[in-house]
CSV table of C-alpha atoms and ligand atoms in Angstrom, one decimal:
chain,number,residue,atom,x,y,z
A,205,MET,CA,13.7,82.1,-159.0
A,206,SER,CA,11.7,81.0,-156.3
A,207,ASN,CA,9.8,83.8,-154.3
A,208,LYS,CA,12.1,83.6,-151.4
A,209,LEU,CA,14.9,84.4,-153.1
A,210,GLU,CA,13.5,86.8,-155.3
A,211,ASN,CA,12.2,88.6,-152.1
A,212,LYS,CA,16.0,88.4,-150.5
A,213,ARG,CA,17.5,90.2,-154.1
A,214,GLN,CA,14.5,92.5,-153.8
A,215,GLN,CA,15.9,93.7,-150.3
A,216,VAL,CA,19.1,93.9,-151.8
A,217,SER,CA,17.8,96.2,-154.2
A,218,GLU,CA,16.2,98.2,-152.2
A,219,GLY,CA,18.8,98.7,-149.8
A,220,LYS,CA,19.9,102.4,-149.5
A,221,ARG,CA,23.6,101.7,-148.2
A,222,TRP,CA,26.1,99.7,-149.9
A,223,VAL,CA,29.7,98.9,-149.7
A,224,ILE,CA,31.3,97.9,-152.8
A,225,LYS,CA,34.2,95.8,-152.8
A,226,VAL,CA,36.8,95.4,-155.8
A,227,GLY,CA,39.8,93.6,-155.7
A,228,SER,CA,42.9,93.8,-157.7
A,229,SER,CA,41.8,91.1,-160.5
A,230,SER,CA,38.9,93.4,-161.3
A,231,VAL,CA,40.4,96.8,-161.5
A,232,THR,CA,43.8,96.3,-162.8
A,233,LYS,CA,45.6,94.8,-166.0
A,234,ASN,CA,46.5,91.1,-164.6
A,235,GLY,CA,48.4,93.1,-161.3
A,236,ARG,CA,50.4,95.5,-164.1
A,237,GLY,CA,48.6,99.0,-163.9
A,238,LEU,CA,45.1,99.9,-163.7
A,239,ASN,CA,42.6,98.9,-166.1
A,240,MET,CA,41.4,102.2,-166.8
A,241,GLU,CA,38.3,100.8,-169.3
A,242,ALA,CA,37.4,98.9,-166.3
A,243,ILE,CA,37.8,101.6,-163.5
A,244,ALA,CA,35.8,103.9,-165.7
A,245,ASN,CA,32.8,101.5,-165.9
A,246,LEU,CA,32.7,100.8,-162.4
A,247,ALA,CA,32.9,104.8,-161.9
A,248,THR,CA,29.4,104.8,-164.2
A,249,GLN,CA,28.1,101.9,-162.6
A,250,LEU,CA,28.7,103.9,-159.0
A,251,ALA,CA,27.4,107.0,-160.2
A,252,SER,CA,23.9,105.6,-161.4
A,253,LEU,CA,23.5,103.9,-158.1
A,254,VAL,CA,24.3,107.3,-156.2
A,255,LYS,CA,21.6,109.3,-159.1
A,256,SER,CA,19.4,106.6,-158.0
A,257,GLY,CA,19.3,107.5,-154.4
A,258,LYS,CA,22.0,104.8,-153.0
A,259,GLU,CA,24.7,105.8,-150.6
A,260,VAL,CA,27.7,103.9,-152.1
A,261,ILE,CA,31.0,103.2,-150.4
A,262,LEU,CA,33.7,101.9,-152.5
A,263,VAL,CA,36.7,99.6,-151.1
A,264,SER,CA,39.1,99.2,-153.8
A,265,SER,CA,42.6,97.9,-153.9
A,266,GLY,CA,45.1,98.0,-156.7
A,267,ALA,CA,47.6,100.2,-155.5
A,268,ILE,CA,50.4,98.1,-155.4
A,269,ALA,CA,50.0,97.1,-159.2
A,270,GLU,CA,49.5,101.0,-160.4
A,271,GLY,CA,52.6,101.6,-158.3
A,272,MET,CA,54.7,99.2,-160.0
A,273,ASN,CA,53.3,100.5,-163.3
A,274,ARG,CA,54.6,104.0,-162.2
A,275,LEU,CA,58.0,102.9,-160.8
A,276,ALA,CA,58.4,100.5,-164.1
A,277,TRP,CA,58.8,97.4,-162.0
A,278,GLU,CA,58.7,94.6,-164.0
A,279,LYS,CA,58.2,92.2,-161.2
A,280,ARG,CA,56.2,92.3,-158.0
A,281,PRO,CA,58.6,92.7,-155.5
A,282,HIS,CA,58.2,90.1,-152.5
A,283,ALA,CA,59.9,92.3,-149.5
A,284,VAL,CA,57.1,94.1,-148.0
A,285,TYR,CA,58.5,97.5,-147.6
A,286,GLU,CA,58.8,97.7,-151.3
A,287,LEU,CA,55.3,96.0,-151.7
A,288,GLN,CA,54.3,99.3,-148.8
A,289,ALA,CA,56.5,101.9,-151.4
A,290,ALA,CA,54.9,100.6,-154.6
A,291,ALA,CA,51.3,100.8,-152.9
A,292,ALA,CA,52.3,104.7,-151.4
A,293,VAL,CA,52.8,105.7,-155.2
A,294,GLY,CA,50.2,103.8,-157.0
A,295,GLN,CA,47.4,104.9,-154.3
A,296,MET,CA,47.6,108.2,-156.0
A,297,GLY,CA,46.9,106.7,-159.6
A,298,LEU,CA,44.2,104.9,-158.1
A,299,VAL,CA,42.5,107.8,-156.7
A,300,GLN,CA,43.4,110.1,-159.3
A,301,ALA,CA,41.3,107.5,-161.4
A,302,TYR,CA,38.6,107.0,-159.8
A,303,GLU,CA,38.3,111.1,-159.1
A,304,SER,CA,38.6,111.7,-162.9
A,305,CYS,CA,36.1,109.1,-163.8
A,306,LEU,CA,33.6,110.3,-161.3
A,307,GLN,CA,34.0,113.7,-162.0
A,308,LYS,CA,32.6,113.2,-165.6
A,309,HIS,CA,29.3,112.5,-163.6
A,310,ALA,CA,29.4,115.4,-161.8
A,311,LEU,CA,30.5,113.5,-158.8
A,312,HIS,CA,33.3,113.7,-156.1
A,313,SER,CA,35.4,110.6,-154.5
A,314,ALA,CA,37.3,111.2,-151.0
A,315,GLN,CA,40.1,109.2,-150.1
A,316,VAL,CA,39.7,107.0,-146.8
A,317,LEU,CA,42.9,105.1,-145.8
A,318,LEU,CA,42.0,102.7,-143.1
A,319,THR,CA,43.5,99.9,-140.9
A,320,HIS,CA,41.5,97.2,-139.1
A,321,GLU,CA,43.3,98.7,-135.9
A,322,ASP,CA,41.5,102.0,-136.5
A,323,LEU,CA,38.2,100.2,-136.6
A,324,GLN,CA,39.3,98.5,-133.4
A,325,ASP,CA,39.7,102.0,-131.0
A,326,ARG,CA,36.7,103.0,-130.3
A,327,LYS,CA,37.6,106.7,-130.7
A,328,ARG,CA,39.1,106.5,-134.3
A,329,TYR,CA,36.4,103.9,-135.0
A,330,LEU,CA,33.6,106.7,-134.2
A,331,ASN,CA,35.6,109.4,-136.1
A,332,ALA,CA,35.6,107.5,-139.1
A,333,ARG,CA,32.2,106.7,-138.6
A,334,THR,CA,31.1,110.2,-139.0
A,335,THR,CA,33.5,111.2,-141.5
A,336,LEU,CA,32.1,108.2,-144.0
A,337,ARG,CA,28.4,109.4,-142.9
A,338,LYS,CA,29.3,113.0,-143.6
A,339,LEU,CA,30.6,112.3,-146.8
A,340,LEU,CA,27.6,110.1,-148.0
A,341,SER,CA,25.2,112.7,-147.1
A,342,LEU,CA,27.0,115.3,-149.4
A,343,LYS,CA,27.0,112.3,-152.0
A,344,VAL,CA,30.6,111.9,-152.1
A,345,ILE,CA,31.9,108.5,-152.7
A,346,PRO,CA,34.2,107.5,-150.2
A,347,VAL,CA,37.1,105.2,-151.8
A,348,VAL,CA,38.5,103.0,-149.2
A,349,ASN,CA,41.8,100.9,-149.3
A,350,GLU,CA,44.1,99.6,-146.5
A,351,ASN,CA,46.4,101.9,-145.1
A,352,ASP,CA,49.2,100.2,-146.9
A,353,THR,CA,52.4,102.3,-145.4
A,354,VAL,CA,51.7,101.4,-141.6
A,355,ALA,CA,49.7,98.2,-141.9
A,356,THR,CA,50.5,95.2,-144.5
A,357,ASP,CA,47.5,92.8,-143.7
A,358,GLU,CA,46.4,93.3,-147.1
A,359,ILE,CA,49.4,93.1,-148.6
A,360,LYS,CA,50.1,89.6,-146.9
A,361,PHE,CA,47.0,88.1,-146.3
A,362,GLY,CA,44.7,89.8,-149.7
A,363,ASP,CA,42.3,90.6,-146.9
A,364,ASN,CA,40.5,93.6,-148.0
A,365,ASP,CA,37.4,91.8,-148.1
A,366,THR,CA,37.3,91.7,-144.0
A,367,LEU,CA,38.0,95.6,-144.3
A,368,ALA,CA,35.1,96.0,-146.4
A,369,ALA,CA,32.9,94.2,-144.2
A,370,LEU,CA,34.4,96.2,-141.2
A,371,VAL,CA,33.5,99.1,-143.1
A,372,SER,CA,29.9,98.0,-143.8
A,373,ASN,CA,29.5,97.0,-140.0
A,374,LEU,CA,30.7,100.7,-139.4
A,375,VAL,CA,28.4,102.7,-141.4
A,376,GLU,CA,25.4,100.5,-140.9
A,377,ALA,CA,25.2,99.5,-144.7
A,378,ASP,CA,22.3,97.4,-145.9
A,379,THR,CA,24.6,95.4,-148.3
A,380,LEU,CA,28.2,94.4,-149.1
A,381,ILE,CA,28.9,93.7,-152.5
A,382,ILE,CA,32.3,91.9,-153.0
A,383,LEU,CA,33.1,91.9,-156.7
A,384,THR,CA,35.8,89.2,-157.7
A,385,ASP,CA,36.9,87.1,-160.5
A,386,GLN,CA,34.8,84.2,-159.5
A,387,GLN,CA,30.9,84.3,-160.4
A,388,GLY,CA,30.2,83.3,-157.0
A,389,VAL,CA,30.5,80.7,-154.1
A,390,PHE,CA,30.3,77.3,-155.9
A,391,GLU,CA,28.4,74.4,-154.5
A,392,SER,CA,31.6,72.6,-154.4
A,393,PRO,CA,34.9,73.7,-154.4
A,394,PRO,CA,35.9,74.4,-158.2
A,395,GLN,CA,39.6,73.2,-157.8
A,396,GLU,CA,38.1,69.6,-156.8
A,397,HIS,CA,37.1,68.9,-160.1
A,398,SER,CA,37.6,67.5,-163.4
A,399,ASN,CA,37.3,69.3,-166.6
A,400,LYS,CA,33.8,67.9,-167.2
A,401,ALA,CA,32.4,68.1,-163.2
A,402,ARG,CA,33.6,71.6,-163.3
A,403,ALA,CA,31.0,72.5,-166.0
A,404,ASP,CA,28.2,71.1,-163.5
A,405,ASN,CA,29.7,72.9,-160.9
A,406,LYS,CA,27.4,76.0,-160.4
A,407,PRO,CA,27.4,78.8,-158.0
A,408,ILE,CA,24.9,78.8,-154.8
A,409,ASP,CA,22.1,81.2,-155.8
A,410,ASP,CA,21.2,82.2,-151.7
A,411,ILE,CA,22.5,80.7,-148.8
A,412,SER,CA,22.8,81.8,-144.9
A,413,ALA,CA,25.7,83.6,-144.4
A,414,ASN,CA,26.3,81.7,-141.1
A,415,ASP,CA,25.4,78.1,-142.8
A,416,SER,CA,28.4,75.7,-142.6
A,417,PHE,CA,28.2,74.1,-145.8
A,418,LEU,CA,30.0,77.2,-146.6
A,419,ASP,CA,33.3,75.8,-144.9
A,420,LYS,CA,33.1,73.1,-146.9
A,421,VAL,CA,33.1,74.5,-150.1
A,422,ALA,CA,34.6,77.9,-149.8
A,423,GLY,CA,38.0,76.1,-149.4
A,424,PRO,CA,41.4,77.9,-149.7
A,425,SER,CA,40.6,78.6,-153.3
A,426,ALA,CA,42.7,82.1,-153.6
A,427,GLY,CA,43.4,83.3,-156.8
A,428,GLU,CA,46.8,84.8,-158.1
A,429,LEU,CA,45.8,88.3,-157.5
A,430,GLY,CA,42.9,87.9,-155.1
A,431,ARG,CA,44.9,86.1,-152.7
A,432,GLY,CA,42.1,86.9,-150.2
A,433,GLY,CA,40.3,83.8,-151.6
A,434,MET,CA,36.9,82.7,-151.3
A,435,LEU,CA,36.8,81.9,-147.6
A,436,THR,CA,38.3,85.3,-146.5
A,437,LYS,CA,34.9,86.5,-148.7
A,438,VAL,CA,32.8,84.2,-146.7
A,439,SER,CA,34.2,85.4,-143.3
A,440,ALA,CA,33.4,89.3,-144.6
A,441,ALA,CA,29.5,88.1,-145.4
A,442,ARG,CA,29.8,86.6,-141.9
A,443,LEU,CA,31.1,89.8,-140.3
A,444,ALA,CA,28.7,92.1,-142.3
A,445,ALA,CA,25.7,89.7,-141.2
A,446,ARG,CA,26.3,90.4,-137.6
A,447,ALA,CA,25.3,93.5,-138.3
A,448,GLY,CA,22.2,92.5,-140.5
A,449,ALA,CA,23.7,93.4,-143.8
A,450,ALA,CA,23.2,91.0,-146.5
A,451,THR,CA,26.5,89.7,-148.6
A,452,ILE,CA,26.6,89.2,-152.7
A,453,ILE,CA,29.8,87.8,-154.2
A,454,ALA,CA,29.9,88.2,-157.7
A,455,SER,CA,32.0,88.5,-160.8
A,456,GLY,CA,33.1,91.7,-161.4
A,457,ARG,CA,33.5,91.0,-165.5
A,458,VAL,CA,29.6,90.7,-166.0
A,459,GLU,CA,29.1,93.9,-167.9
A,460,ASN,CA,26.6,96.0,-165.7
A,461,VAL,CA,26.9,93.9,-162.8
A,462,LEU,CA,26.1,96.3,-160.0
A,463,ILE,CA,23.4,98.2,-162.0
A,464,GLU,CA,22.1,94.5,-162.3
A,465,ILE,CA,22.0,93.7,-158.8
A,466,ALA,CA,20.4,97.2,-158.1
A,467,LYS,CA,17.3,96.1,-160.3
A,468,GLY,CA,16.8,92.7,-158.5
A,469,LYS,CA,18.5,90.3,-161.0
A,470,GLN,CA,20.5,87.6,-160.1
A,471,HIS,CA,24.1,87.4,-160.1
A,472,GLY,CA,26.4,85.6,-157.8
A,473,THR,CA,25.7,84.2,-154.4
A,474,LEU,CA,23.6,86.0,-151.7
A,475,LEU,CA,24.6,85.2,-148.4
A,476,TYR,CA,22.1,86.6,-146.3
A,477,PRO,CA,22.0,87.4,-142.3
A,478,ASP,CA,19.4,85.1,-140.4
A,479,ASN,CA,20.5,86.4,-137.1
A,480,GLU,CA,19.4,89.9,-135.1
A,481,PRO,CA,21.6,92.6,-135.8
A,482,LEU,CA,23.6,93.5,-133.3
A,483,VAL,CA,23.4,96.8,-131.5
A,484,ALA,CA,26.2,99.3,-132.7
A,485,ARG,CA,28.3,98.9,-129.7
A,486,LYS,CA,27.9,95.2,-129.4
A,487,GLN,CA,29.0,95.2,-133.3
A,488,TRP,CA,32.3,96.8,-132.2
A,489,ILE,CA,32.9,94.6,-129.5
A,490,ALA,CA,32.3,91.2,-132.2
A,491,ASN,CA,34.2,93.3,-134.7
A,492,GLN,CA,37.3,93.0,-132.7
A,493,LEU,CA,39.8,91.2,-134.8
A,494,TYR,CA,42.5,90.1,-132.3
A,495,THR,CA,42.0,90.2,-128.7
A,496,ASN,CA,44.7,90.8,-125.8
A,497,GLY,CA,42.8,87.7,-123.7
A,498,GLU,CA,41.2,84.5,-123.4
A,499,LEU,CA,39.0,83.6,-120.5
A,500,VAL,CA,38.6,79.4,-120.6
A,501,LEU,CA,35.1,79.1,-119.5
A,502,ASP,CA,33.2,75.7,-117.8
A,503,ASP,CA,30.1,74.1,-119.5
A,504,GLY,CA,27.6,75.8,-117.0
A,505,ALA,CA,28.9,79.4,-117.8
A,506,CYS,CA,28.8,78.5,-121.8
A,507,GLN,CA,25.6,77.8,-121.2
A,508,VAL,CA,24.0,80.6,-119.0
A,509,ILE,CA,25.7,82.9,-121.4
A,510,CYS,CA,24.9,81.6,-124.6
A,511,LYS,CA,21.4,79.9,-123.8
A,512,ASP,CA,20.2,82.4,-121.0
A,513,GLY,CA,21.9,85.6,-122.0
A,514,LYS,CA,23.3,86.1,-118.6
A,515,SER,CA,26.8,88.5,-117.3
A,516,LEU,CA,29.8,86.3,-116.9
A,517,LEU,CA,30.9,85.8,-113.7
A,518,SER,CA,34.4,84.7,-112.2
A,519,ILE,CA,33.2,81.2,-110.4
A,520,GLY,CA,32.6,79.9,-114.1
A,521,VAL,CA,36.1,80.6,-115.4
A,522,GLN,CA,38.8,78.3,-115.7
A,523,ASP,CA,41.5,79.9,-116.8
A,524,VAL,CA,42.9,83.3,-117.7
A,525,LYS,CA,45.0,83.6,-120.7
A,526,GLY,CA,46.8,86.8,-122.3
A,527,ASN,CA,47.7,90.1,-121.1
A,528,PHE,CA,44.8,92.7,-120.9
A,529,GLU,CA,43.3,95.6,-118.9
A,530,ARG,CA,40.3,96.2,-117.4
A,531,GLY,CA,37.5,97.6,-120.2
A,532,GLU,CA,39.5,95.8,-123.0
A,533,VAL,CA,37.8,92.9,-125.1
A,534,VAL,CA,38.6,89.6,-124.1
A,535,SER,CA,37.4,86.2,-126.0
A,536,CYS,CA,35.5,83.8,-124.1
A,537,VAL,CA,36.2,80.1,-125.1
A,538,ASN,CA,35.0,76.5,-124.2
A,539,SER,CA,36.9,73.8,-122.9
A,540,LYS,CA,37.6,72.6,-126.3
A,541,GLY,CA,39.2,76.2,-126.9
A,542,GLU,CA,36.1,77.4,-129.3
A,543,GLU,CA,35.6,81.1,-129.2
A,544,ILE,CA,31.7,81.4,-128.3
A,545,ALA,CA,31.9,85.0,-127.0
A,546,ARG,CA,33.5,88.0,-126.7
A,547,GLY,CA,33.0,91.2,-124.4
A,548,LEU,CA,34.6,94.1,-122.4
A,549,VAL,CA,36.3,92.9,-119.1
A,550,ASN,CA,36.0,94.6,-115.9
A,551,TYR,CA,39.1,93.3,-114.3
A,552,ASN,CA,42.4,92.7,-115.8
A,553,ALA,CA,44.4,89.5,-116.4
A,554,LYS,CA,45.9,89.5,-113.2
A,555,GLU,CA,42.7,90.2,-111.0
A,556,ALA,CA,40.9,88.2,-113.5
A,557,GLY,CA,43.6,85.5,-112.6
A,558,GLN,CA,42.7,85.5,-109.1
A,559,LEU,CA,39.0,85.7,-109.2
A,560,LYS,CA,38.9,82.7,-111.3
A,561,GLY,CA,36.5,80.0,-110.5
A,562,LYS,CA,35.4,82.0,-107.3
A,563,ALA,CA,32.4,83.2,-106.5
A,564,SER,CA,31.5,87.2,-107.0
A,565,SER,CA,31.1,87.5,-103.2
A,566,VAL,CA,34.7,87.3,-102.7
A,567,ILE,CA,35.7,89.9,-105.1
A,568,GLU,CA,36.5,92.1,-102.0
A,569,SER,CA,37.9,89.4,-99.7
A,570,THR,CA,40.6,88.6,-102.6
A,571,LEU,CA,41.3,91.8,-104.4
A,572,GLY,CA,40.5,94.3,-101.8
A,573,TYR,CA,38.1,95.8,-103.7
A,574,VAL,CA,35.4,95.5,-106.1
A,575,GLU,CA,34.9,97.4,-109.4
A,576,GLU,CA,31.6,95.2,-110.5
A,577,PRO,CA,30.5,91.9,-109.5
A,578,GLU,CA,30.5,90.5,-112.9
A,579,LEU,CA,33.9,89.6,-115.0
A,580,ILE,CA,31.7,90.8,-117.9
A,581,HIS,CA,28.1,92.6,-117.8
A,582,ARG,CA,25.9,90.9,-120.1
A,583,ASP,CA,25.2,94.4,-122.3
A,584,ASN,CA,29.0,94.3,-123.0
A,585,LEU,CA,29.1,90.6,-124.1
A,586,VAL,CA,28.5,89.5,-127.4
A,587,VAL,CA,27.5,85.4,-128.0
A,588,LEU,CA,29.1,84.5,-131.4
B,29,LIG,N1,46.1,97.2,-150.5
B,29,LIG,C1,46.8,97.2,-151.9
B,29,LIG,C2,46.3,97.8,-152.9
B,29,LIG,O1,45.9,98.2,-153.0
B,29,LIG,C3,47.1,95.3,-151.7
B,29,LIG,C4,46.7,94.7,-152.7
B,29,LIG,C5,47.5,93.7,-153.1
B,29,LIG,O2,48.5,93.1,-152.0
B,29,LIG,O3,47.9,93.6,-154.3
B,29,LIG,O4,47.2,97.5,-154.0
């Protein structure tokens, strides 16, 4: 291991707050019921991390698999409402399993069901943050899952990876660990290889989360159970990097993998942040998964906001799309349609449409009033 890599692994090992995501492939018996041995083993590792002084949040799937088991369903249904029902039944088993295993180590767990929308709403986001922080201070291990009764993102896209990254940003974790059935991000997409070449294909040791090489190699290689695939995991690592967290994508099948990582040992791929962490408020803006509108900027505006760190003025806006209110998060895209920034807009979609291409000095004569001279103030603008 190079010194550089050793230092980065060391930083992870010393990190105080870890978010650990386990997919269905790690905690179920091939999607049919919970793998109690795997859960007991995970609980032992979590307990040892907590006892060594770490604060740990677990993001775990597995509810549908356990629901199918409890309902004696032979086959995974296709209808989303049936999957939601299975998740509601199985979530009971999932939290029971973690709680009873952790109790053996004199620890408690707490069930936290979240949706991406919960983390988009500023008030609910702050509430979730306060609760999770309190739980951590009590040495309780929060067990987070997507609230499948009201949200179906994970069911449809296998996307607890994104939820885990959002939780990691929410609590300002140092490290996000994604345990999966792969050994990491491979140097080239595994499915592109003959058997012989596959044997030579190794996981990348460490790489910047923002390195575009990852887009080539993470390809859509979703396994049957972990439908999120490697690309979703890399995107999750990028989200976590925005807040300054490093991500390790590693195999949940390696014995005591979490303990080994905590010792600074090399497992999986380390995706480190190479950017300045965003302040908490800007993180929340950047983490919005969906926005209600889009401002198309001219080249001059792209330049001043990206390179010079200035506010966005209406004169630099060529087009306004979508329907948004004042104070909502909108995307700023360049003329090629690529999203370059995101921010809290000072005018609604109709007003912004009237102001596009116009100087700030004519806002009053155009609308009859002025809220602010900028369309998006730089304090509320995040360059991506
Ligand atoms: N959140 C669900 C679970 O915990 C989704 C996983 C899946 O689609 O299998 O089971």
